[in-house]
mmCIF file of C-alpha atoms in Angstrom:
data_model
loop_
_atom_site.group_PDB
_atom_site.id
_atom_site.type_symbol
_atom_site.label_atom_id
_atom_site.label_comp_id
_atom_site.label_asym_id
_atom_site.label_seq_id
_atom_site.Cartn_x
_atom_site.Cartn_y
_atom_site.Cartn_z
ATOM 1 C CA UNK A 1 59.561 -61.771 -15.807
ATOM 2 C CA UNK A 2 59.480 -60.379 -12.172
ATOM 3 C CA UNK A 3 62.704 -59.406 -10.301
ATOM 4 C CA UNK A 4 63.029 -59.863 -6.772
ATOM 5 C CA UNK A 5 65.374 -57.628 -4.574
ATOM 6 C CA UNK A 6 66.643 -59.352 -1.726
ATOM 7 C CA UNK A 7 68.519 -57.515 1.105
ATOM 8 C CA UNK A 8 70.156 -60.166 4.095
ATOM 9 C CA UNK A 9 71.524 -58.194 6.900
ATOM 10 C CA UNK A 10 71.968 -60.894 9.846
ATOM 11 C CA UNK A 11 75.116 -61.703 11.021
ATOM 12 C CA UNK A 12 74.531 -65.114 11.367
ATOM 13 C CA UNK A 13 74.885 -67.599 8.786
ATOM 14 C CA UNK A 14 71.795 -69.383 7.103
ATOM 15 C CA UNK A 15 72.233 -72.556 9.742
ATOM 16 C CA UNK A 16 72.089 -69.858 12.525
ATOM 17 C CA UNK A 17 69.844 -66.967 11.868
ATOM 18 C CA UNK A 18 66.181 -66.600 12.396
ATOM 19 C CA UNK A 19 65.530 -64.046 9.741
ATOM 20 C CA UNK A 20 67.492 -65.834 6.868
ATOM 21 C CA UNK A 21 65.894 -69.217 7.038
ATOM 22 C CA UNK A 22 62.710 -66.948 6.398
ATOM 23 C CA UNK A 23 63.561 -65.277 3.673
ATOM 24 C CA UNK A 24 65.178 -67.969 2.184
ATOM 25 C CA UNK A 25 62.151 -69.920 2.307
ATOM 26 C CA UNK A 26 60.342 -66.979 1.083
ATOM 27 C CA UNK A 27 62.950 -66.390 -2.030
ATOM 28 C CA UNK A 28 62.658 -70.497 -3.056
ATOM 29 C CA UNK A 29 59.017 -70.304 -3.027
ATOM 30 C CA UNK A 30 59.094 -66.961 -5.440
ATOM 31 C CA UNK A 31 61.939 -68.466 -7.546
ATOM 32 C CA UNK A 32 59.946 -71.812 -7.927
ATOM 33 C CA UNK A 33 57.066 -69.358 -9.419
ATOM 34 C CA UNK A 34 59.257 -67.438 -11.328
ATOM 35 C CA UNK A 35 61.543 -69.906 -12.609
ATOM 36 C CA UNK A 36 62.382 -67.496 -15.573
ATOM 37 C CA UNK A 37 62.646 -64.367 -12.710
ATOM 38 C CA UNK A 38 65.673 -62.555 -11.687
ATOM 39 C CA UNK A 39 66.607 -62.180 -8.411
ATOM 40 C CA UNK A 40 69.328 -59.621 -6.980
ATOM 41 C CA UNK A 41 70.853 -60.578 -4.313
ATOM 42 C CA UNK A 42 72.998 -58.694 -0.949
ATOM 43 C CA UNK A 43 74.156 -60.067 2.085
ATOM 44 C CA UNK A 44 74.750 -56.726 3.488
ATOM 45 C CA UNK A 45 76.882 -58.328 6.328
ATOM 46 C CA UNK A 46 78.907 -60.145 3.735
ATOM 47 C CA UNK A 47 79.786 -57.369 1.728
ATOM 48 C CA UNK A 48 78.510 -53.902 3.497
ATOM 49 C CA UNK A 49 77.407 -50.990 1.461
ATOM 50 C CA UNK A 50 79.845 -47.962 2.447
ATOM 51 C CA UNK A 51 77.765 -45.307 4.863
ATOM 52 C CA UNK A 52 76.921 -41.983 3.563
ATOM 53 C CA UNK A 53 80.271 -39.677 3.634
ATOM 54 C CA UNK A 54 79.704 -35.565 3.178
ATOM 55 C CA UNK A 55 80.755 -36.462 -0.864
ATOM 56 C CA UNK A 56 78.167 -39.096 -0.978
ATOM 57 C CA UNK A 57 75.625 -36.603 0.940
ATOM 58 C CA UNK A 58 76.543 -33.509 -0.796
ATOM 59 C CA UNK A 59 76.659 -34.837 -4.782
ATOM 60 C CA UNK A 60 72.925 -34.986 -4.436
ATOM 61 C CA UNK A 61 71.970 -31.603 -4.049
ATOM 62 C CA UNK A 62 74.142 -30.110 -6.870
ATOM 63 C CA UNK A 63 74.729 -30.122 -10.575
ATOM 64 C CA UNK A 64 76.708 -33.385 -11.762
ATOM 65 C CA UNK A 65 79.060 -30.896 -13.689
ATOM 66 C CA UNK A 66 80.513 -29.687 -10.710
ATOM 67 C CA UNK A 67 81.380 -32.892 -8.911
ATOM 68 C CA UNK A 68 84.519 -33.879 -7.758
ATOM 69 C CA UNK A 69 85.996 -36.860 -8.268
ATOM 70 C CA UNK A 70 85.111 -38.017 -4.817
ATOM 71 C CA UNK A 71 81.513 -36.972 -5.173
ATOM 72 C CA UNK A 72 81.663 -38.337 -8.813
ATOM 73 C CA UNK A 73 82.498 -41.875 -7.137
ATOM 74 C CA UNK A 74 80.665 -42.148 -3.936
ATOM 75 C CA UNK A 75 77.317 -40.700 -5.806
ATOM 76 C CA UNK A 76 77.581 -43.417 -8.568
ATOM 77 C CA UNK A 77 77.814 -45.950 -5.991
ATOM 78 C CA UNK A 78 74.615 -44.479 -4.378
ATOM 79 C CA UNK A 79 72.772 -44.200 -7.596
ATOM 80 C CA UNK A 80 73.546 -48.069 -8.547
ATOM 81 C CA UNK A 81 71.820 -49.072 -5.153
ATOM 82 C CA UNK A 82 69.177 -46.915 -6.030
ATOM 83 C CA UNK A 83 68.956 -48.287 -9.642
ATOM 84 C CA UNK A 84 68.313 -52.080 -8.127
ATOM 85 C CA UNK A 85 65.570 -50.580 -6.017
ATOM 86 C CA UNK A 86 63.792 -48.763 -8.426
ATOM 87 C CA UNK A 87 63.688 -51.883 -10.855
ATOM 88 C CA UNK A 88 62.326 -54.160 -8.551
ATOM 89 C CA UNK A 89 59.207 -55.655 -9.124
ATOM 90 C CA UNK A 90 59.065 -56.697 -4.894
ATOM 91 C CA UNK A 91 62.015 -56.267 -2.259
ATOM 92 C CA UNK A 92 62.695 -58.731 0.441
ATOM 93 C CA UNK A 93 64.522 -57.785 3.524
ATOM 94 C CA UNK A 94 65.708 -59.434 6.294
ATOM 95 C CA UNK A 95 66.099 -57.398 9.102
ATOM 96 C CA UNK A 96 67.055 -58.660 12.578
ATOM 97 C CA UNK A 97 66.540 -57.050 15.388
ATOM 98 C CA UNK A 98 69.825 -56.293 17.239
ATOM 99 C CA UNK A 99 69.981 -54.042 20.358
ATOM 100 C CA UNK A 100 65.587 -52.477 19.661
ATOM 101 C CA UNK A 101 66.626 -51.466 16.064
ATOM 102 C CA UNK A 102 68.057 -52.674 12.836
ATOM 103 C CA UNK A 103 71.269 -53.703 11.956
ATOM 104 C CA UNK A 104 73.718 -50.708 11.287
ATOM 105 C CA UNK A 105 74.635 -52.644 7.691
ATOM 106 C CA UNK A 106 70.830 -52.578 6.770
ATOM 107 C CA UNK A 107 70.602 -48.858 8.153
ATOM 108 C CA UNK A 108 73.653 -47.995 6.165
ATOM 109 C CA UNK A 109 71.796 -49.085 2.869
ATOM 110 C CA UNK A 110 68.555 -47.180 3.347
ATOM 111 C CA UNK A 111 71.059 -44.048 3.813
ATOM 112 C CA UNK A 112 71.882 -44.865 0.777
ATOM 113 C CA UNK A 113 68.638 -45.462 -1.468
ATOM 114 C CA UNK A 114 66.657 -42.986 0.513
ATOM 115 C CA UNK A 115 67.352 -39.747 -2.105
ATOM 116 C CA UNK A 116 64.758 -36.584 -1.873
ATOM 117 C CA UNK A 117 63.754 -35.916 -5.543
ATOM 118 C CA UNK A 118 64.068 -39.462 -6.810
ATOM 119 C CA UNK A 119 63.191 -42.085 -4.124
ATOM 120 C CA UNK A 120 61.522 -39.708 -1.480
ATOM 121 C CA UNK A 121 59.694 -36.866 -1.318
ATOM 122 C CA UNK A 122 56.304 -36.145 -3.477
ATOM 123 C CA UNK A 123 56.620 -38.750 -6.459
ATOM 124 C CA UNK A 124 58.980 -41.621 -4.943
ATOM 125 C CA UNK A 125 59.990 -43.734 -8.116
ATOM 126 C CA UNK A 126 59.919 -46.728 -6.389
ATOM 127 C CA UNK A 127 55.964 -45.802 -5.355
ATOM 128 C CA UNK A 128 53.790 -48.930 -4.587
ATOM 129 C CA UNK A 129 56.614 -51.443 -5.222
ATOM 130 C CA UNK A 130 55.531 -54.461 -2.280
ATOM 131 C CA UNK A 131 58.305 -55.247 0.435
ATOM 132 C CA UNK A 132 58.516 -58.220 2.599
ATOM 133 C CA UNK A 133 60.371 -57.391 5.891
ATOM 134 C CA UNK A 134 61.348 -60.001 7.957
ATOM 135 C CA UNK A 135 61.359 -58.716 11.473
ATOM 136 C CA UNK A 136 62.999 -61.472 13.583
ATOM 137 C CA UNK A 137 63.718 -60.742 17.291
ATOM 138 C CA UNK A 138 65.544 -62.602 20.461
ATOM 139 C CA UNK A 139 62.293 -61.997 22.765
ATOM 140 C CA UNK A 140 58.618 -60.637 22.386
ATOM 141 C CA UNK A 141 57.449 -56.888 21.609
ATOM 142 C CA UNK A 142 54.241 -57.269 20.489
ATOM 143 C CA UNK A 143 51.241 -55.191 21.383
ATOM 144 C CA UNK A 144 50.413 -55.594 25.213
ATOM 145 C CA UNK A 145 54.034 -57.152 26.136
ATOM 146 C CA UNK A 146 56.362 -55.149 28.936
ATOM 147 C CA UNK A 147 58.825 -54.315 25.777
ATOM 148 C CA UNK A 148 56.248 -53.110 23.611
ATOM 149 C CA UNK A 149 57.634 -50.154 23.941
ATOM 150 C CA UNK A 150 61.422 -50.697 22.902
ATOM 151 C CA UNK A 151 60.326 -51.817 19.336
ATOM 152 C CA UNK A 152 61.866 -49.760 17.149
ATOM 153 C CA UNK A 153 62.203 -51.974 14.241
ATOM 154 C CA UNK A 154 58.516 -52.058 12.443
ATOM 155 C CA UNK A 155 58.482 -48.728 13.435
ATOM 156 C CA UNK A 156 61.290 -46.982 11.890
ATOM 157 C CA UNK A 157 61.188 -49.381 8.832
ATOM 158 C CA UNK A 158 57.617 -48.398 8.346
ATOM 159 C CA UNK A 159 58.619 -44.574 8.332
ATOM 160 C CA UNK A 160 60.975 -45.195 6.063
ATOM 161 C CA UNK A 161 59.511 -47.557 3.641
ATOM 162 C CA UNK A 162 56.197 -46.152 3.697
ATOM 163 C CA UNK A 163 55.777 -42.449 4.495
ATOM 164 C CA UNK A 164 59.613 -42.112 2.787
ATOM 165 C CA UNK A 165 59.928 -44.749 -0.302
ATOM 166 C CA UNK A 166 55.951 -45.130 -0.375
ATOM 167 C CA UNK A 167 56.372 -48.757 -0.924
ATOM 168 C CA UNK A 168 53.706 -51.281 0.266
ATOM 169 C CA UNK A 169 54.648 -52.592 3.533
ATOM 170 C CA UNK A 170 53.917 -56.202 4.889
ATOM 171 C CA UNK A 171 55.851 -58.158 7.788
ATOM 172 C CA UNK A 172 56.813 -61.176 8.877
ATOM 173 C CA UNK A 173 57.521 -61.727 12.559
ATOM 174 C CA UNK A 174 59.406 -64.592 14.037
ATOM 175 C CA UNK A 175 60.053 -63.955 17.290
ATOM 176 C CA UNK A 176 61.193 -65.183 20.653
ATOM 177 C CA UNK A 177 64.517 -66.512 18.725
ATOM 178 C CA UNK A 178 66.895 -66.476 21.632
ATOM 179 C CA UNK A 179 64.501 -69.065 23.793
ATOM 180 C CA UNK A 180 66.748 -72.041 22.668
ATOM 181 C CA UNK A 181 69.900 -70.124 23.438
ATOM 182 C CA UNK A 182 68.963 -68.659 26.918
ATOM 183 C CA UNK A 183 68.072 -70.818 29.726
ATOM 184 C CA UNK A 184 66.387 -68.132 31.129
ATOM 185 C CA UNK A 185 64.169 -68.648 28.425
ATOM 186 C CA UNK A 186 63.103 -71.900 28.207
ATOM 187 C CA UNK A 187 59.907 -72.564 29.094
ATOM 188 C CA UNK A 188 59.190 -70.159 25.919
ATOM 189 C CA UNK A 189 60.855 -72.470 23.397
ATOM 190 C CA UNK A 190 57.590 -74.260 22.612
ATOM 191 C CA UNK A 191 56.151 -70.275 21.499
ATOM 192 C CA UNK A 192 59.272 -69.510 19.761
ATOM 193 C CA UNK A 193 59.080 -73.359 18.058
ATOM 194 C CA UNK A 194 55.579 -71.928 16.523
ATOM 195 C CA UNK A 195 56.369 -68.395 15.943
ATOM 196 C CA UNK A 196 59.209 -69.967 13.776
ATOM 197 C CA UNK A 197 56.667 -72.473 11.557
ATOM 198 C CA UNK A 198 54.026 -70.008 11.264
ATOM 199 C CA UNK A 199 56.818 -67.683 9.948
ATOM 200 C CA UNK A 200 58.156 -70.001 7.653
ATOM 201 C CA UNK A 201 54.548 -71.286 6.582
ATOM 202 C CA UNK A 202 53.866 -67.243 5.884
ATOM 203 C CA UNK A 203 56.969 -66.890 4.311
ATOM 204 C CA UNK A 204 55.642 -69.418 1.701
ATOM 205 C CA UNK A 205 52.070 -68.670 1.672
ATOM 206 C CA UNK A 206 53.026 -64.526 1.158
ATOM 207 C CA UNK A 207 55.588 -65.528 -1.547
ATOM 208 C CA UNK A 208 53.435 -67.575 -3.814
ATOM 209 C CA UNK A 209 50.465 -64.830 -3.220
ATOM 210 C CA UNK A 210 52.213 -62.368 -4.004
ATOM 211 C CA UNK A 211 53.817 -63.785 -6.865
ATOM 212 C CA UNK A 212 51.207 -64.687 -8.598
ATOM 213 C CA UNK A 213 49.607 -61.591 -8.256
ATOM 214 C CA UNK A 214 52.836 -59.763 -10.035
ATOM 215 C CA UNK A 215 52.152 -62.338 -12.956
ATOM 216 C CA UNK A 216 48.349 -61.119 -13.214
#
């Protein structure tokens, strides 16, 4: 059966965050197809992976033999995050949008699973694996809006997922979050009321799709 790979990195609770509620809608609806599945599961802002030291860096580029103990340890941490990627059958990540960019948690794991030789570079082993990337944000930067250009979420993740990891990229994009936080922003809580259900209804619709098509 498939196994799902899902990466939470708000610091919100469920009750509170944008990004969770969507991928936990999207995780239910693949679980209720894949009753039999396996899912792997990290809140990254519940229990951080540790950011690339020099030994973590480093133990890559030379011969295991030579290791110190420090490389020996920080590497073998590295390698088991890699391990979960690479035996995915689809990833899920949530990833907020906090100050243009990602969280420094999420950013902290791709240091971690992006390795040149194994995950990156001319044969990524992970190659073609589908990832769901829940792209939440507090206003609007789509296409045409005055902060089009300060999105540097889809951006970066899409360098990094696809012309690093090669996976196959597709998003989900509620947005407008903050609008029933900010008074500033309230005549924009009926937008952000139906960028949240068409979210949620994608969340579902792209989880059963994709799925099934796993199960082909």
């Amino acid at each position: 059966m498939a196994t799902l790979l899902h990466i939470d990195s708000s610091v919100f609770p469920s009750a509170a965050s944008a990004s969770r509620a969507v991928t936990d809608t999207f995780r239910k609806t693949w679980e209720a197809q894949h009753p039999e599945g396996t899912v792997i599961y990290r809140d990254l802002s519940a229990s951080p992976v540790p950011h690339i030291t020099a030994d973590a860096h480093t133990a890559a580029f030379v011969d295991p033999a030579t290791h110190t103990p420090g490389q020996a340890a920080a590497f073998a941490e590295r390698v088991r995050l890699i391990e979960e990627l690479e035996q995915a059958d689809a990833v899920l990540v949530g990833a907020p949008m906090y100050n243009f960019t990602i969280p420094s948690t999420l950013k902290a794991w791709l240091d971690n699973v992006i390795l040149f030789g194994r995950t990156a570079g001319d044969t990524p082993s992970a190659k073609g694996t589908p990832v769901t990337v829940v792209a939440s944000r507090g206003g609007s930067y789509a296409p045409g809006t005055p902060r089009e250009g300060f999105e540097y979420v889809q951006n970066y993740l899409a360098a990094v997922f696809v012309d690093m990891l090669g996976l196959e990229l597709d998003y989900i994009v509620p947005e407008l979050t903050m609008a029933p936080q900010n008074p500033a922003m309230a005549e924009l809580v009926p937008l952000f009321e139906s960028s949240r259900d068409r979210a949620l209804e994608d969340a579902a619709v792209k989880a059963k799709a994709l799925a099934e098509r796993l199960a082909a």
